[in-house]
Coordinates of C-alpha atoms in Angstrom, one line a residue:
M148 CA 12.0 -11.5 -10.3
S149 CA 12.8 -8.2 -12.0
Q150 CA 11.8 -4.6 -12.0
P151 CA 9.3 -3.6 -14.7
S152 CA 10.3 -3.2 -18.3
S153 CA 7.0 -1.7 -19.4
P154 CA 4.4 0.7 -17.8
S155 CA 1.9 -2.1 -17.3
S156 CA 2.2 -5.9 -17.5
T157 CA 0.1 -8.9 -16.4
N158 CA 3.2 -9.9 -14.4
D159 CA 3.3 -6.7 -12.4
A160 CA 3.5 -7.3 -8.7
V161 CA 3.7 -5.3 -5.5
L162 CA 6.2 -6.4 -2.8
V163 CA 4.7 -6.0 0.6
V164 CA 7.0 -5.9 3.6
N165 CA 6.6 -5.7 7.4
A166 CA 9.9 -4.9 9.1
G167 CA 10.1 -5.6 12.8
S168 CA 12.8 -5.7 15.4
S169 CA 13.8 -9.3 14.7
T170 CA 11.8 -10.3 11.6
L171 CA 11.3 -9.1 8.0
K172 CA 8.0 -10.5 6.7
F173 CA 7.4 -10.2 2.9
A174 CA 4.9 -11.3 0.3
L175 CA 4.6 -10.6 -3.5
Y176 CA 1.1 -9.8 -4.7
P177 CA 0.0 -9.8 -8.4
R178 CA -2.2 -7.1 -9.9
E179 CA -5.3 -9.4 -10.1
T180 CA -5.3 -11.5 -6.9
P181 CA -5.9 -15.2 -7.7
Q182 CA -8.1 -17.3 -5.4
A183 CA -5.8 -19.3 -3.2
S184 CA -8.0 -20.3 -0.3
G185 CA -6.1 -21.9 2.6
S186 CA -2.7 -20.4 1.6
A187 CA -0.5 -18.9 4.3
Y188 CA -0.3 -15.9 2.0
P189 CA -3.7 -15.9 0.2
G190 CA -3.4 -14.3 -3.2
A191 CA 0.4 -13.9 -3.1
Y192 CA 2.8 -15.3 -5.6
A193 CA 5.2 -16.1 -2.8
G194 CA 6.2 -15.0 0.7
G195 CA 7.9 -15.8 3.9
Q196 CA 10.0 -14.1 6.5
I197 CA 13.6 -13.6 7.6
D198 CA 14.2 -14.3 11.3
G199 CA 17.1 -13.3 13.5
L200 CA 17.5 -9.6 12.6
Q201 CA 18.2 -8.6 16.2
P202 CA 21.9 -8.3 17.2
G203 CA 23.3 -11.7 17.9
G204 CA 20.4 -13.5 16.2
Q205 CA 20.8 -16.3 13.7
L206 CA 19.5 -15.1 10.3
R207 CA 17.1 -17.6 8.9
L208 CA 15.0 -17.6 5.7
C209 CA 11.5 -19.1 6.5
P210 CA 9.5 -19.5 3.3
A211 CA 5.7 -19.5 3.6
D212 CA 5.6 -23.0 2.1
G213 CA 9.0 -24.6 2.8
A214 CA 11.6 -25.5 5.4
A215 CA 13.6 -22.8 7.1
R216 CA 17.3 -22.5 6.4
A217 CA 20.1 -20.6 8.1
L218 CA 21.8 -17.6 6.3
D219 CA 25.5 -16.8 6.6
A220 CA 26.2 -13.5 8.4
P221 CA 29.6 -12.3 9.7
A222 CA 29.6 -12.2 13.5
A223 CA 30.5 -8.5 13.6
A224 CA 28.0 -7.4 11.0
S225 CA 26.3 -4.2 11.7
D226 CA 22.5 -3.9 11.9
R227 CA 22.4 -2.3 8.4
E228 CA 24.6 -5.1 7.0
R229 CA 22.4 -7.8 8.6
F230 CA 19.3 -6.1 7.1
D231 CA 21.0 -5.9 3.7
L232 CA 21.9 -9.6 3.9
A233 CA 18.2 -10.4 4.7
L234 CA 17.1 -8.3 1.7
A235 CA 19.4 -10.2 -0.6
A236 CA 18.1 -13.5 0.7
M237 CA 14.5 -12.3 0.2
R238 CA 15.2 -11.1 -3.4
A239 CA 16.9 -14.4 -4.3
H240 CA 14.0 -16.4 -2.8
L241 CA 11.4 -14.4 -4.7
A242 CA 13.4 -14.6 -7.9
A243 CA 13.5 -18.4 -7.6
T244 CA 9.8 -18.9 -6.6
A245 CA 8.2 -16.1 -8.7
P246 CA 10.6 -15.4 -11.7
Q247 CA 7.8 -14.0 -13.8
A248 CA 6.9 -11.2 -11.3
Q249 CA 8.0 -7.7 -12.1
V250 CA 8.0 -5.5 -9.0
V251 CA 6.3 -2.1 -9.6
A252 CA 6.1 -0.8 -6.0
V253 CA 7.0 -1.7 -2.4
A254 CA 4.2 -1.4 0.2
H255 CA 5.2 -1.1 3.8
R256 CA 3.1 -1.7 7.0
V257 CA 3.8 1.3 9.2
V258 CA 2.2 1.2 12.6
H259 CA 1.7 4.9 13.3
G260 CA 0.6 7.6 10.8
G261 CA -0.3 10.2 13.4
S262 CA -2.9 12.8 12.4
F263 CA -1.1 13.6 9.1
C264 CA -1.1 10.2 7.4
T265 CA -4.8 9.0 7.4
K266 CA -4.6 7.1 4.2
P267 CA -1.8 5.2 2.2
V268 CA 0.7 7.6 0.7
A269 CA 3.9 7.5 -1.4
L270 CA 6.8 7.9 1.0
D271 CA 9.7 10.4 0.5
D272 CA 12.6 11.4 2.8
A273 CA 10.7 14.3 4.2
L274 CA 7.7 12.2 5.2
I275 CA 9.8 9.4 6.5
A276 CA 11.5 12.0 8.8
R277 CA 8.2 13.3 10.0
L278 CA 7.0 9.7 10.7
A279 CA 10.1 9.2 12.7
T280 CA 8.8 11.8 15.2
L281 CA 6.1 9.3 16.1
E282 CA 8.6 6.6 17.3
P283 CA 8.0 7.3 21.0
L284 CA 4.3 6.4 20.4
A285 CA 5.1 2.9 19.1
P286 CA 8.7 2.2 20.1
L287 CA 8.5 -1.5 19.5
H288 CA 7.4 -1.1 15.9
Q289 CA 7.8 2.4 14.3
P290 CA 11.6 2.6 14.3
H291 CA 11.9 -0.8 12.7
N292 CA 9.1 -0.1 10.2
L293 CA 11.0 3.0 9.0
A294 CA 14.3 1.2 9.0
G295 CA 12.7 -1.2 6.6
V296 CA 11.5 1.6 4.4
R297 CA 15.0 3.0 4.2
A298 CA 16.5 -0.4 3.4
L299 CA 14.0 -1.0 0.6
Q300 CA 14.7 2.4 -0.8
R301 CA 18.3 1.3 -1.2
A302 CA 17.3 -2.0 -2.7
Y303 CA 14.7 -0.6 -5.1
P304 CA 15.7 3.0 -5.7
A305 CA 13.5 3.4 -8.8
L306 CA 10.3 2.2 -7.3
M307 CA 7.5 3.9 -5.4
Q308 CA 7.6 3.1 -1.6
V309 CA 4.1 3.2 -0.2
G310 CA 3.3 3.6 3.5
C311 CA 0.2 1.8 4.8
F312 CA -0.8 2.8 8.3
D313 CA -2.4 0.8 11.1
T314 CA -3.9 4.0 12.5
A315 CA -5.6 5.0 9.2
F316 CA -8.7 2.8 9.5
H317 CA -9.5 4.6 12.7
A318 CA -8.9 8.1 11.5
G319 CA -12.6 8.8 11.1
M320 CA -13.6 7.8 14.6
P321 CA -16.1 10.3 16.2
A322 CA -14.4 13.3 17.9
L323 CA -15.5 12.2 21.3
E324 CA -13.9 8.8 20.8
Q325 CA -10.6 10.5 19.9
R326 CA -10.4 12.8 22.8
Y327 CA -8.9 12.3 26.2
A328 CA -9.9 14.4 29.2
L329 CA -6.7 16.4 29.0
P330 CA -6.2 20.2 28.4
R331 CA -7.1 21.2 24.9
A332 CA -3.6 22.3 24.1
L333 CA -2.3 18.8 24.7
H334 CA -5.0 17.4 22.4
D335 CA -4.0 19.8 19.8
E336 CA -0.4 18.6 20.1
G337 CA -1.6 15.1 19.2
L338 CA -2.3 13.5 22.6
R339 CA -5.5 11.7 21.5
R340 CA -6.8 8.2 20.7
Y341 CA -5.6 6.7 17.4
G342 CA -6.3 3.0 17.4
F343 CA -4.2 0.3 15.7
H344 CA -4.4 -3.0 13.8
G345 CA -6.2 -1.0 11.1
L346 CA -4.9 -3.0 8.1
S347 CA -6.2 -6.2 9.7
Y348 CA -9.6 -4.6 10.4
E349 CA -9.9 -3.2 6.9
Y350 CA -9.3 -6.7 5.5
L351 CA -11.8 -8.2 7.8
M352 CA -14.4 -5.7 6.7
Q353 CA -13.8 -6.6 3.1
V354 CA -14.2 -10.3 3.8
L355 CA -17.3 -9.9 6.0
R356 CA -19.0 -7.7 3.4
R357 CA -18.6 -10.5 0.9
H358 CA -20.1 -13.1 3.2
S359 CA -22.7 -11.4 5.4
E360 CA -25.4 -8.8 5.1
R361 CA -24.7 -8.0 8.8
A362 CA -21.3 -6.5 8.0
T363 CA -22.8 -3.1 7.5
G364 CA -24.5 -3.3 10.9
R365 CA -23.0 -3.2 14.4
V366 CA -19.7 -5.2 14.2
L367 CA -17.2 -6.1 16.9
M368 CA -13.8 -7.3 15.5
A369 CA -11.2 -8.9 17.8
H370 CA -7.6 -9.0 16.5
L371 CA -6.1 -11.3 19.1
G372 CA -2.4 -12.2 19.0
S373 CA 0.8 -11.1 20.7
G374 CA -0.6 -7.7 20.2
A375 CA -4.4 -7.6 20.8
S376 CA -7.2 -5.1 20.3
L377 CA -10.9 -4.7 19.6
C378 CA -12.6 -2.5 17.0
A379 CA -16.2 -1.4 17.0
A380 CA -17.5 -0.7 13.5
R381 CA -20.8 0.6 12.0
S382 CA -21.5 0.9 8.3
G383 CA -18.1 -0.7 7.7
R384 CA -16.2 2.2 9.5
S385 CA -14.4 2.2 12.8
I386 CA -16.2 4.1 15.5
A387 CA -14.1 3.0 18.5
S388 CA -10.9 1.1 19.3
S389 CA -9.7 -0.5 22.5
M390 CA -6.3 0.9 21.7
G391 CA -5.6 4.6 22.1
F392 CA -2.6 7.0 22.0
S393 CA -0.2 4.0 21.9
A394 CA -0.3 0.3 21.2
L395 CA -0.3 -0.3 25.0
D396 CA -3.9 0.4 25.8
G397 CA -6.9 -1.8 26.1
L398 CA -6.6 -5.6 26.1
M399 CA -4.0 -7.6 28.0
M400 CA -1.5 -8.8 25.4
G401 CA 1.5 -11.2 25.1
S402 CA 3.9 -9.0 27.0
R403 CA 2.1 -5.6 27.0
C404 CA 0.0 -4.6 30.0
G405 CA -3.1 -3.1 28.3
Q406 CA -5.3 -0.6 30.2
L407 CA -3.5 0.6 33.3
D408 CA -4.2 3.2 35.9
P409 CA -1.7 6.0 35.3
G410 CA -1.3 6.4 39.0
I411 CA 0.8 3.2 38.9
L412 CA 3.3 5.0 36.7
L413 CA 3.4 7.9 39.1
H414 CA 4.0 5.5 41.9
L415 CA 6.9 3.8 40.0
W416 CA 8.5 7.1 39.2
R417 CA 8.3 8.2 42.8
A418 CA 9.9 4.8 43.7
G419 CA 12.9 5.7 41.5
W420 CA 12.1 3.9 38.3
E421 CA 13.6 5.6 35.3
L422 CA 12.0 5.8 31.8
P423 CA 13.8 2.9 30.1
R424 CA 12.8 0.5 33.0
V425 CA 9.2 1.6 32.9
E426 CA 9.0 1.3 29.1
R427 CA 10.5 -2.2 29.3
L428 CA 8.0 -3.2 32.0
L429 CA 5.0 -2.0 30.0
Y430 CA 6.0 -3.3 26.6
K431 CA 8.1 -6.4 27.3
E432 CA 7.5 -7.7 30.8
S433 CA 3.8 -7.5 31.4
G434 CA 0.7 -9.1 29.9
L435 CA 0.5 -12.9 29.7
L436 CA 4.3 -13.1 30.3
G437 CA 4.2 -11.0 33.4
V438 CA 1.2 -12.6 35.1
S439 CA 2.3 -16.1 34.3
G440 CA 6.0 -15.7 34.8
L441 CA 6.4 -18.3 32.0
S442 CA 5.5 -17.1 28.5
G443 CA 3.6 -14.6 26.5
D444 CA 2.5 -17.4 24.1
L445 CA -1.0 -18.6 25.0
R446 CA -0.3 -22.0 23.5
H447 CA 2.5 -22.5 26.0
L448 CA 0.3 -21.3 28.8
R449 CA -2.5 -23.7 27.8
A450 CA 0.0 -26.6 28.1
A451 CA 1.3 -25.3 31.5
A452 CA -2.3 -24.9 32.8
R453 CA -3.0 -28.5 31.9
D454 CA 0.0 -29.5 34.0
G455 CA -1.5 -27.6 36.9
H456 CA 0.6 -24.4 36.8
A457 CA -1.5 -22.0 38.8
E458 CA 0.0 -18.8 37.4
A459 CA -0.6 -19.9 33.9
V460 CA -4.3 -20.6 34.8
E461 CA -4.6 -17.1 36.3
A462 CA -3.0 -15.4 33.2
I463 CA -5.4 -17.2 30.9
A464 CA -8.3 -16.3 33.1
L465 CA -7.3 -12.6 33.2
F466 CA -6.8 -12.5 29.4
G467 CA -10.4 -13.7 29.0
H468 CA -11.8 -11.4 31.6
R469 CA -10.2 -8.3 30.1
L470 CA -11.4 -9.4 26.7
K471 CA -15.0 -9.7 28.0
R472 CA -14.7 -6.4 29.9
E473 CA -13.5 -4.4 26.9
S474 CA -16.0 -6.1 24.5
G475 CA -18.8 -5.0 26.8
A476 CA -17.6 -1.4 26.6
L477 CA -17.5 -1.4 22.8
V478 CA -20.8 -3.1 22.5
A479 CA -22.3 -0.3 24.6
T480 CA -20.7 2.2 22.2
L481 CA -22.4 0.4 19.3
G482 CA -25.7 0.1 21.0
G483 CA -25.9 -3.7 20.5
L484 CA -24.3 -6.3 18.3
D485 CA -25.0 -7.9 14.9
L486 CA -21.7 -9.6 14.1
L487 CA -18.6 -10.7 16.1
A488 CA -15.4 -11.6 14.2
F489 CA -12.2 -13.1 15.4
T490 CA -8.7 -12.9 13.7
G491 CA -5.0 -12.9 14.6
G492 CA -3.0 -15.9 15.9
I493 CA -5.1 -16.4 19.0
G494 CA -8.4 -15.4 17.5
E495 CA -8.0 -17.7 14.5
H496 CA -6.6 -20.7 16.4
D497 CA -7.8 -20.8 20.0
A498 CA -11.3 -22.2 20.1
Q499 CA -11.5 -21.8 23.9
V500 CA -10.9 -18.1 23.8
R501 CA -13.7 -17.8 21.3
A502 CA -16.0 -20.0 23.3
D503 CA -15.3 -18.1 26.6
L504 CA -16.1 -14.7 25.0
A505 CA -19.2 -16.0 23.4
E506 CA -20.3 -17.3 26.8
G507 CA -19.5 -13.9 28.3
L508 CA -21.7 -12.2 25.6
A509 CA -24.5 -14.7 25.8
Y510 CA -26.8 -12.0 27.3
L511 CA -26.7 -10.4 23.8
G512 CA -27.9 -13.7 22.2
V513 CA -24.5 -14.9 21.1
R514 CA -24.5 -18.7 20.6
L515 CA -21.7 -20.8 19.1
D516 CA -22.0 -24.0 17.1
A517 CA -19.5 -26.0 19.2
E518 CA -18.4 -28.3 16.3
A519 CA -18.0 -25.4 13.9
N520 CA -15.9 -23.5 16.5
L521 CA -13.6 -26.4 17.0
A522 CA -13.2 -26.9 13.3
A523 CA -12.3 -23.3 12.6
D524 CA -8.5 -23.4 12.4
G525 CA -7.6 -20.1 10.6
S526 CA -7.2 -21.7 7.2
R527 CA -10.3 -20.0 5.8
S528 CA -13.2 -17.7 6.7
L529 CA -15.9 -19.6 8.5
P530 CA -19.1 -18.8 10.4
I531 CA -19.2 -20.5 13.8
H532 CA -22.5 -19.3 15.3
A533 CA -25.4 -21.6 16.1
A534 CA -28.6 -21.5 14.1
D535 CA -30.4 -19.8 17.0
S536 CA -27.8 -17.2 17.6
R537 CA -29.0 -13.6 17.4
V538 CA -25.4 -12.5 16.6
Q539 CA -23.4 -13.9 13.7
V540 CA -19.9 -15.0 14.7
W541 CA -17.1 -15.5 12.2
V542 CA -13.4 -16.5 12.2
V543 CA -11.5 -14.7 9.4
P544 CA -7.8 -15.3 8.8
T545 CA -6.3 -11.9 8.3
D546 CA -4.2 -10.7 5.4
E547 CA -2.8 -7.3 6.1
G548 CA -0.4 -7.7 3.1
R549 CA -3.3 -7.9 0.7
V550 CA -4.7 -4.6 2.0
A551 CA -1.3 -2.9 1.6
A552 CA -0.9 -4.3 -1.9
Q553 CA -4.4 -3.0 -2.8
A554 CA -3.4 0.5 -1.5
A555 CA -0.3 0.4 -3.7
W556 CA -2.2 -0.5 -6.8
Q557 CA -4.6 2.4 -6.2
L558 CA -1.7 4.8 -6.1
I559 CA -0.1 3.2 -9.2
E560 CA -3.1 2.9 -11.5
P561 CA -3.6 6.6 -12.2
A562 CA 0.0 6.8 -13.4
D563 CA -0.5 3.7 -15.5
A564 CA -3.5 5.3 -17.2
A565 CA -1.8 8.6 -17.9

């Protein structure tokens, strides 16, 4: 894998990265995406992730289509040194698996773009510094996203770094949907609803438009994973999100609380809780993990529930209840429902979650084909509605990286044509 030797080449590729607190996910996308249905990274030359970036973690390279292997890292290595070791392993892996590819840009998933980044943009130091002011709004993601940008700047100093924002898909939501019932001055300071998981929802809309005439109607999309949200869309555009000012709002998640009465926070502060403890509670100790006391992973809770663990049963039931409750609110915003789509680790793989929500929305005419629902395993996009269902239901494996790569190409192409 090399950097480009000519302005335009059939081997040109965009490197897409998603830097988190403990992982670096990456994929290399060509200019013209080949059809690779069923691939873990559809349309990508190659991909994978580096695990163990957190202090004390064991660095491991996990290729998309191969066995994981440990990486050597000095015990006293700093965070920056560990990240640079991860980048070196990533580059070596991509050079070995896609030697023909010439990287022309790096596209980054950045969770929060605020009110000033409402579409993909080329990143420079000034904009990165401005995006860093949003870190309190997404403390689990934004600092690590931006650390990844800075590290890739060092690794590829001659290349365009493109920021692709999870909030951007929701930037055109109606004004009433964006506003909280707070003083106007606070709204003007940026205390408003933003919505997240936008790259995933943008990809879903692309797929749904190819497969269903209903995609331009009243669509409810459910991105269900360790982070979870719902998006209501009409005419292919977001009109409401279950998430708001931060990625805490809305649905119950793996370790995040979802919607919460702010009076609980006032109570905790009066009881002497300080900010770091409250933040840890809301982001890392609540949700499925907090209710079950076992795990934030729904797969583990399913197994525990089968063994009779009452708290696991309750956590699963509460997850489904909150999903139904929030879905009803967004369906009301849409004024009905034409299409329901599931994605994310839970949405793509947990047939029971899909069946439970379909049952909860049966009053709308939602009917599943039980066999199709069980067969949908996230390997490809599939309809799972019954023949007599008034609402189409789809399972769509998401590909946020492809959306980020598309955004980078759109920024690159005018320069290529000049």
